[in-house]
Short mmCIF file of C-alpha atoms in Angstrom, two decimals:
data_model
loop_
_atom_site.label_atom_id
_atom_site.label_comp_id
_atom_site.label_asym_id
_atom_site.label_seq_id
_atom_site.Cartn_x
_atom_site.Cartn_y
_atom_site.Cartn_z
CA MET A 1 0.00 0.00 0.00
CA PRO A 2 1.39 3.47 -0.92
CA ARG A 3 2.49 5.53 2.07
CA SER A 4 -0.04 8.32 1.42
CA ARG A 5 -2.94 5.86 1.19
CA PHE A 6 -1.80 4.13 4.37
CA PHE A 7 -1.90 7.39 6.33
CA ALA A 8 -5.34 8.13 4.90
CA VAL A 9 -6.78 4.71 5.84
CA ALA A 10 -5.00 4.14 9.17
CA PRO A 11 -7.05 6.68 11.20
CA LYS A 12 -10.32 5.13 9.99
CA VAL A 13 -9.15 1.61 10.88
CA ALA A 14 -8.02 2.80 14.29
CA ALA A 15 -11.35 4.57 14.87
CA GLY A 16 -13.23 1.43 13.87
CA GLY A 17 -11.16 -0.66 16.28
CA ILE A 18 -11.84 1.76 19.13
CA VAL A 19 -15.57 1.67 18.40
CA ALA A 20 -15.60 -2.15 18.27
CA VAL A 21 -13.70 -2.54 21.55
CA THR A 22 -15.77 0.11 23.32
CA VAL A 23 -19.19 -1.06 22.15
CA GLY A 24 -18.37 -4.76 22.53
CA SER A 25 -17.05 -4.27 26.07
CA LEU A 26 -20.05 -2.17 27.14
CA ILE A 27 -22.54 -4.70 25.77
CA ALA A 28 -20.76 -7.58 27.52
CA ILE A 29 -20.58 -5.73 30.84
CA ALA A 30 -24.23 -4.62 30.56
CA ASN A 31 -25.25 -8.27 30.15
CA GLY A 32 -23.04 -9.47 33.00
CA ARG A 33 -20.59 -11.27 30.70
CA THR A 34 -17.33 -10.15 32.25
CA ALA A 35 -15.25 -13.30 31.76
CA PRO A 36 -12.29 -12.73 29.42
CA HIS A 37 -13.57 -15.11 26.75
CA GLN A 38 -17.02 -13.51 26.91
CA LEU A 39 -15.55 -10.04 26.54
CA ALA A 40 -13.44 -11.24 23.63
CA MET A 41 -16.47 -12.77 21.92
CA SER A 42 -18.51 -9.60 22.36
CA VAL A 43 -15.70 -7.44 20.98
CA ALA A 44 -15.27 -9.82 18.01
CA ILE A 45 -18.99 -9.60 17.17
CA ALA A 46 -18.86 -5.81 17.48
CA ALA A 47 -15.86 -5.81 15.16
CA ILE A 48 -17.84 -7.71 12.52
CA TYR A 49 -20.68 -5.20 12.79
CA THR A 50 -18.22 -2.33 12.58
CA GLY A 51 -16.51 -3.73 9.49
CA VAL A 52 -19.65 -4.73 7.61
CA ILE A 53 -21.43 -1.43 8.33
CA GLY A 54 -18.50 0.96 8.74
CA ILE A 55 -16.68 0.23 5.48
CA PRO A 56 -19.65 1.06 3.19
CA ILE A 57 -20.42 4.17 5.25
CA SER A 58 -16.80 5.35 5.01
CA TRP A 59 -16.95 4.83 1.25
CA LEU A 60 -20.24 6.74 1.14
CA PHE A 61 -18.80 9.79 2.89
CA ALA A 62 -15.61 9.68 0.83
CA VAL A 63 -17.18 9.37 -2.63
CA VAL A 64 -20.68 10.87 -2.57
CA PRO A 65 -20.30 14.41 -1.08
CA PRO A 66 -18.27 15.89 -3.98
CA ARG A 67 -20.86 14.60 -6.45
CA ILE A 68 -23.85 16.16 -4.70
CA GLU A 69 -22.30 19.40 -3.39
CA LYS A 70 -24.58 21.43 -5.69
CA TRP A 71 -27.71 19.73 -4.38
CA PRO A 72 -29.96 21.60 -1.91
CA PRO A 73 -28.94 20.87 1.73
CA LEU A 74 -32.27 19.15 2.47
CA ALA A 75 -31.85 16.80 -0.48
CA GLN A 76 -28.31 15.94 0.66
CA TRP A 77 -29.50 15.13 4.19
CA CYS A 78 -32.36 12.97 2.86
CA LEU A 79 -29.94 11.02 0.66
CA PHE A 80 -27.50 10.41 3.52
CA VAL A 81 -30.18 9.42 6.04
CA THR A 82 -31.71 6.98 3.55
CA ALA A 83 -28.34 5.54 2.56
CA LEU A 84 -27.21 5.16 6.19
CA SER A 85 -30.46 3.42 7.11
CA VAL A 86 -30.21 1.00 4.18
CA ILE A 87 -26.53 0.25 4.89
CA THR A 88 -27.25 -0.33 8.60
CA VAL A 89 -30.17 -2.69 7.97
CA ALA A 90 -28.26 -4.60 5.28
CA GLY A 91 -25.17 -4.73 7.50
CA CYS A 92 -27.11 -6.18 10.42
CA LEU A 93 -28.66 -8.82 8.17
CA MET A 94 -25.26 -9.71 6.72
CA THR A 95 -23.65 -9.84 10.16
CA GLY A 96 -26.39 -12.15 11.39
CA ALA A 97 -25.80 -14.43 8.41
CA VAL A 98 -22.05 -14.45 9.12
CA LEU A 99 -22.63 -15.30 12.79
CA MET A 100 -25.00 -18.12 11.79
CA GLY A 101 -22.39 -19.42 9.39
CA LEU A 102 -19.81 -19.41 12.22
CA GLY A 103 -22.19 -21.23 14.51
CA VAL A 104 -22.47 -18.35 16.97
CA LEU A 105 -26.21 -17.94 16.28
CA SER A 106 -28.91 -20.47 15.63
CA ALA A 107 -31.76 -19.96 13.19
CA ASP A 108 -34.16 -19.32 16.10
CA GLN A 109 -31.93 -16.54 17.45
CA PHE A 110 -31.43 -14.75 14.15
CA TRP A 111 -34.30 -12.24 14.19
CA ARG A 112 -34.03 -11.50 17.89
CA SER A 113 -30.31 -10.87 17.41
CA PHE A 114 -31.07 -8.80 14.30
CA GLY A 115 -33.46 -6.48 16.18
CA TYR A 116 -31.05 -6.13 19.11
CA GLY A 117 -28.08 -5.46 16.84
CA LEU A 118 -30.06 -3.01 14.66
CA ARG A 119 -31.02 -0.84 17.64
CA ILE A 120 -27.43 -0.67 18.85
CA ALA A 121 -26.08 -0.11 15.32
CA LEU A 122 -28.50 2.79 14.74
CA VAL A 123 -27.48 4.49 17.98
CA VAL A 124 -23.75 3.90 17.43
CA GLY A 125 -24.06 4.91 13.77
CA ALA A 126 -25.85 8.15 14.68
CA VAL A 127 -23.20 9.02 17.27
CA CYS A 128 -20.31 8.17 14.94
CA THR A 129 -21.90 10.09 12.07
CA LEU A 130 -22.35 13.14 14.28
CA VAL A 131 -18.78 12.95 15.55
CA GLY A 132 -17.50 12.42 12.00
CA ALA A 133 -19.49 15.39 10.71
CA ILE A 134 -18.11 17.61 13.47
CA TYR A 135 -14.58 16.36 12.78
CA ASP A 136 -14.91 16.94 9.04
CA GLY A 137 -16.36 20.39 9.66
CA LEU A 138 -13.47 21.35 11.93
CA ARG A 139 -10.96 19.91 9.46
CA GLN A 140 -12.50 21.86 6.59
CA ARG A 141 -12.43 25.04 8.65
CA LEU A 142 -8.80 24.42 9.56
CA MET A 143 -7.88 23.72 5.94
CA SER A 144 -9.78 26.81 4.83
CA SER A 145 -8.02 28.86 7.50
CA GLU A 146 -4.62 27.53 6.45
CA LEU A 147 -5.46 28.17 2.80
CA SER A 148 -6.59 31.72 3.60
CA ARG A 149 -3.43 32.28 5.63
CA ALA A 150 -1.23 30.98 2.82
CA ARG A 151 -3.09 33.16 0.33
CA ALA A 152 -2.76 36.17 2.64
CA LEU A 153 0.98 35.57 3.01
CA THR A 154 1.35 35.31 -0.75
CA LEU A 155 -0.61 38.50 -1.31
CA ALA A 156 1.37 40.24 1.42
CA ALA A 157 4.63 39.22 -0.23
CA GLU A 158 3.37 40.42 -3.60
CA ALA A 159 2.17 43.66 -2.01
CA ARG A 160 5.56 44.25 -0.40
CA LEU A 161 7.29 43.76 -3.74
CA SER A 162 4.80 46.04 -5.48
CA ALA A 163 5.15 48.61 -2.74
CA LEU A 164 8.93 48.55 -2.96
CA ALA A 165 8.77 48.98 -6.72
CA ALA A 166 6.24 51.81 -6.33
CA ARG A 167 8.32 53.63 -3.72
CA VAL A 168 11.40 54.20 -5.83
CA HIS A 169 10.40 54.52 -9.47
CA PRO A 170 13.18 53.93 -11.98
CA HIS A 171 12.00 57.15 -13.67
CA PHE A 172 12.61 59.11 -10.46
CA LEU A 173 16.03 57.50 -9.98
CA PHE A 174 16.99 58.38 -13.55
CA ASN A 175 15.89 61.99 -13.09
CA ALA A 176 17.65 62.27 -9.72
CA LEU A 177 20.94 60.89 -11.00
CA ASN A 178 20.67 63.04 -14.11
CA SER A 179 20.17 66.11 -11.93
CA VAL A 180 23.19 65.20 -9.82
CA ALA A 181 25.32 64.63 -12.91
CA SER A 182 24.36 68.05 -14.31
CA LEU A 183 25.49 69.74 -11.07
CA ILE A 184 28.80 67.97 -10.54
CA HIS A 185 30.84 70.55 -12.48
CA ASP A 186 28.81 73.70 -11.80
CA ASP A 187 27.82 73.09 -8.17
CA PRO A 188 29.60 70.05 -6.71
CA VAL A 189 28.52 70.92 -3.16
CA ARG A 190 24.85 70.78 -4.11
CA ALA A 191 25.43 67.64 -6.15
CA GLU A 192 26.92 65.95 -3.10
CA ALA A 193 24.00 67.12 -0.97
CA LEU A 194 21.52 65.70 -3.47
CA LEU A 195 23.32 62.36 -3.46
CA GLY A 196 23.05 62.33 0.32
CA ARG A 197 19.30 63.00 0.12
CA LEU A 198 18.88 60.27 -2.51
CA ALA A 199 20.78 57.80 -0.31
CA THR A 200 18.51 58.71 2.62
CA ILE A 201 15.40 58.02 0.54
CA LEU A 202 16.75 54.68 -0.69
CA ARG A 203 17.77 53.63 2.83
CA PHE A 204 14.37 54.66 4.19
CA SER A 205 12.62 52.70 1.40
CA LEU A 206 14.51 49.52 2.24
CA ASP A 207 14.12 49.91 6.02
CA ALA A 208 10.39 50.58 5.61
CA GLU A 209 9.79 46.88 4.85
CA ASP A 210 10.27 46.12 8.55
CA ARG A 211 8.40 49.16 9.88
CA GLY A 212 4.64 49.23 10.09
CA LEU A 213 4.33 52.94 10.90
CA VAL A 214 6.58 55.99 11.14
CA GLY A 215 6.11 59.39 12.71
CA LEU A 216 4.64 62.12 10.54
CA GLY A 217 7.72 64.28 11.14
CA GLU A 218 10.06 61.55 9.89
CA GLU A 219 7.87 60.99 6.85
CA LEU A 220 7.87 64.71 6.04
CA ASP A 221 11.68 64.77 6.26
CA ILE A 222 11.76 62.17 3.47
CA VAL A 223 9.25 64.27 1.52
CA ARG A 224 11.53 67.31 1.87
CA ASP A 225 14.50 65.27 0.59
CA TYR A 226 12.41 64.15 -2.37
CA LEU A 227 11.27 67.70 -3.13
CA GLU A 228 14.81 69.04 -2.99
CA ILE A 229 15.89 66.44 -5.55
CA GLU A 230 12.97 67.33 -7.82
CA ARG A 231 13.60 71.05 -7.32
CA ALA A 232 17.10 70.58 -8.73
CA ARG A 233 15.44 69.33 -11.92
CA LEU A 234 12.39 71.60 -12.07
CA GLY A 235 13.81 74.77 -10.53
CA ASP A 236 11.30 77.59 -10.01
CA ARG A 237 8.58 75.53 -11.66
CA LEU A 238 8.08 73.69 -8.36
CA HIS A 239 6.56 75.65 -5.49
CA CYS A 240 5.72 73.77 -2.27
CA THR A 241 4.61 74.77 1.20
CA ILE A 242 4.49 72.40 4.19
CA ALA A 243 2.30 73.28 7.17
CA VAL A 244 1.68 71.01 10.17
CA GLY A 245 -0.88 72.02 12.76
CA ASP A 246 -0.56 71.64 16.51
CA TYR A 247 -0.60 68.02 17.73
CA ALA A 248 -0.83 66.70 14.17
CA GLY A 249 2.91 66.06 14.04
CA ASP A 250 2.59 63.21 16.56
CA ALA A 251 0.54 61.11 14.11
CA LYS A 252 1.79 57.79 12.75
CA VAL A 253 1.56 57.02 9.04
CA PRO A 254 2.62 54.17 6.72
CA PRO A 255 6.19 54.71 5.49
CA LEU A 256 6.42 56.69 2.24
CA ALA A 257 2.63 57.03 2.00
CA ILE A 258 2.77 60.83 1.85
CA GLN A 259 5.79 60.67 -0.45
CA VAL A 260 3.66 58.72 -2.94
CA LEU A 261 0.98 61.44 -2.83
CA VAL A 262 3.57 64.17 -3.31
CA GLU A 263 5.29 62.30 -6.15
CA ASN A 264 1.92 61.86 -7.85
CA SER A 265 1.36 65.61 -7.78
CA VAL A 266 4.87 66.42 -8.98
CA ARG A 267 4.69 64.02 -11.92
CA HIS A 268 1.15 64.74 -13.12
CA ALA A 269 0.38 68.29 -12.02
CA ILE A 270 3.72 70.15 -11.98
CA ALA A 271 6.42 68.48 -14.09
CA SER A 272 3.97 67.85 -16.93
CA ARG A 273 3.24 71.60 -17.32
CA ARG A 274 5.71 74.02 -18.83
CA ALA A 275 4.83 76.68 -16.28
CA GLY A 276 5.09 74.23 -13.40
CA GLY A 277 2.72 74.53 -10.47
CA ALA A 278 2.18 74.95 -6.76
CA MET A 279 1.68 72.38 -4.03
CA THR A 280 0.69 72.54 -0.38
CA ILE A 281 1.14 69.78 2.21
CA ALA A 282 -0.96 70.41 5.29
CA ALA A 283 -1.61 68.28 8.36
CA ARG A 284 -4.29 69.05 10.90
CA ARG A 285 -6.01 67.22 13.71
CA ALA A 286 -9.79 67.10 13.96
CA GLY A 287 -10.99 65.13 16.97
CA GLY A 288 -9.66 61.60 16.78
CA ILE A 289 -8.44 61.87 13.19
CA VAL A 290 -5.38 63.48 11.63
CA ASP A 291 -5.84 64.59 8.01
CA ILE A 292 -2.76 65.02 5.83
CA GLU A 293 -3.73 66.85 2.66
CA VAL A 294 -1.63 67.17 -0.49
CA TRP A 295 -3.06 69.89 -2.72
CA ASP A 296 -1.84 71.01 -6.14
CA ASP A 297 -3.15 73.46 -8.72
CA GLY A 298 -3.15 70.90 -11.52
CA PRO A 299 -6.12 69.72 -13.60
CA GLY A 300 -6.93 66.89 -11.19
CA PHE A 301 -8.13 63.35 -11.83
CA SER A 302 -10.95 60.96 -10.95
CA GLU A 303 -11.15 57.69 -8.99
CA ALA A 304 -11.24 55.83 -12.31
CA ALA A 305 -7.75 57.09 -13.10
CA ILE A 306 -6.21 55.32 -10.08
CA THR A 307 -4.37 52.20 -11.24
CA ALA A 308 -5.15 49.09 -9.19
CA GLY A 309 -2.21 47.83 -7.13
CA HIS A 310 -0.04 50.91 -7.70
CA GLY A 311 0.45 54.41 -6.35
CA LEU A 312 -2.62 55.79 -4.60
CA ASP A 313 -4.42 52.44 -4.67
CA ASN A 314 -1.45 50.87 -2.90
CA VAL A 315 -1.56 53.60 -0.23
CA ARG A 316 -5.29 53.09 0.24
CA GLY A 317 -4.80 49.35 0.68
CA ARG A 318 -2.04 49.88 3.25
CA LEU A 319 -4.24 52.29 5.22
CA GLY A 320 -7.07 49.75 5.28
CA SER A 321 -4.76 46.96 6.43
CA LEU A 322 -3.22 49.05 9.23
CA PHE A 323 -6.19 51.07 10.49
CA GLY A 324 -9.35 49.45 9.12
CA ASP A 325 -12.17 51.96 8.56
CA ALA A 326 -10.24 54.60 10.52
CA GLY A 327 -7.64 54.89 7.73
CA ARG A 328 -8.79 56.22 4.39
CA LEU A 329 -7.71 58.08 1.28
CA SER A 330 -10.11 60.60 -0.26
CA LEU A 331 -10.06 62.79 -3.37
CA ALA A 332 -11.58 66.26 -3.73
CA ARG A 333 -11.57 68.27 -6.96
CA ARG A 334 -11.69 72.00 -6.32
CA GLN A 335 -11.89 75.12 -8.47
CA ASP A 336 -8.29 75.95 -7.67
CA GLY A 337 -6.91 72.41 -8.04
CA MET A 338 -6.99 68.91 -6.62
CA ALA A 339 -6.60 67.67 -3.05
CA VAL A 340 -5.78 64.14 -1.93
CA THR A 341 -6.29 63.58 1.79
CA LEU A 342 -4.77 60.77 3.84
CA SER A 343 -6.59 60.22 7.15
CA VAL A 344 -5.20 58.25 10.11
CA PRO A 345 -6.23 57.85 13.76
CA ALA A 346 -4.84 60.55 16.03
CA PRO A 347 -2.34 59.39 18.71
#
């Protein structure tokens, strides 16, 4: 027998043996037959019942459920109750015939033994079926839980890779290095400073994998480094103001979440226009919520323009995972521009 099949069958054989020993011993003791040979005989008879009835029932539960899973629940229960009743009656008749053939029963004792065995078999069968149903239900829930956990871990790993790719766009790296290269001869001090800021952003991006939340002040420092790098490329076309209200600076946010919002504005609302544009980053506390708003004077965009799994959608997913309903990302188109607001619970 293959190893996998052995491990699948062994628990059922063991369970059948336990049932036979338990039921046979109880019946013998209840009838005052406590001598060793009497106990052994009772257990042997119970084992025959268990084998003749238990094997078809095990087959029934192994083969039939997948074929009727689309049936209505009531129809499934009716089929199983009918099948179990037929198997039990037929098993008791067959066991009686076997016992007659072995000389344990006489023809006169057959029907009395049949009725007695049928009553016990129905009770034992009902109990075993109930226990088996509970066991299968728990096993299915455990398997479903393990499957959900494995799927969640896979999605989390994919999300981390997507997040890492979204944090440091190759396009941004190219622009940053190009800006540094253009300053090396004319302004080497500024070029060195920009390289330091770029290294800080890269280090923060890599360290963020192990950090669930960072302080708003630390996040805004990274945003300032990013803006300084972009300002070297865009010059006076980029105008940005950062304002943090009282007590808002103590808030905790997902790493690089605000940087993604700022980068989105720079790429689509400022760098894409010859005249450039203005941006404001404001954080304020309102009750139990801290709102961090990134506003720009660009043309704006709609929810439909957000790409699934990237950029703003990634930030929204991280907020939901960390804060539930308390963390959200909202869009507001205004006459003077577009505002994207990141909301987190206040500390």
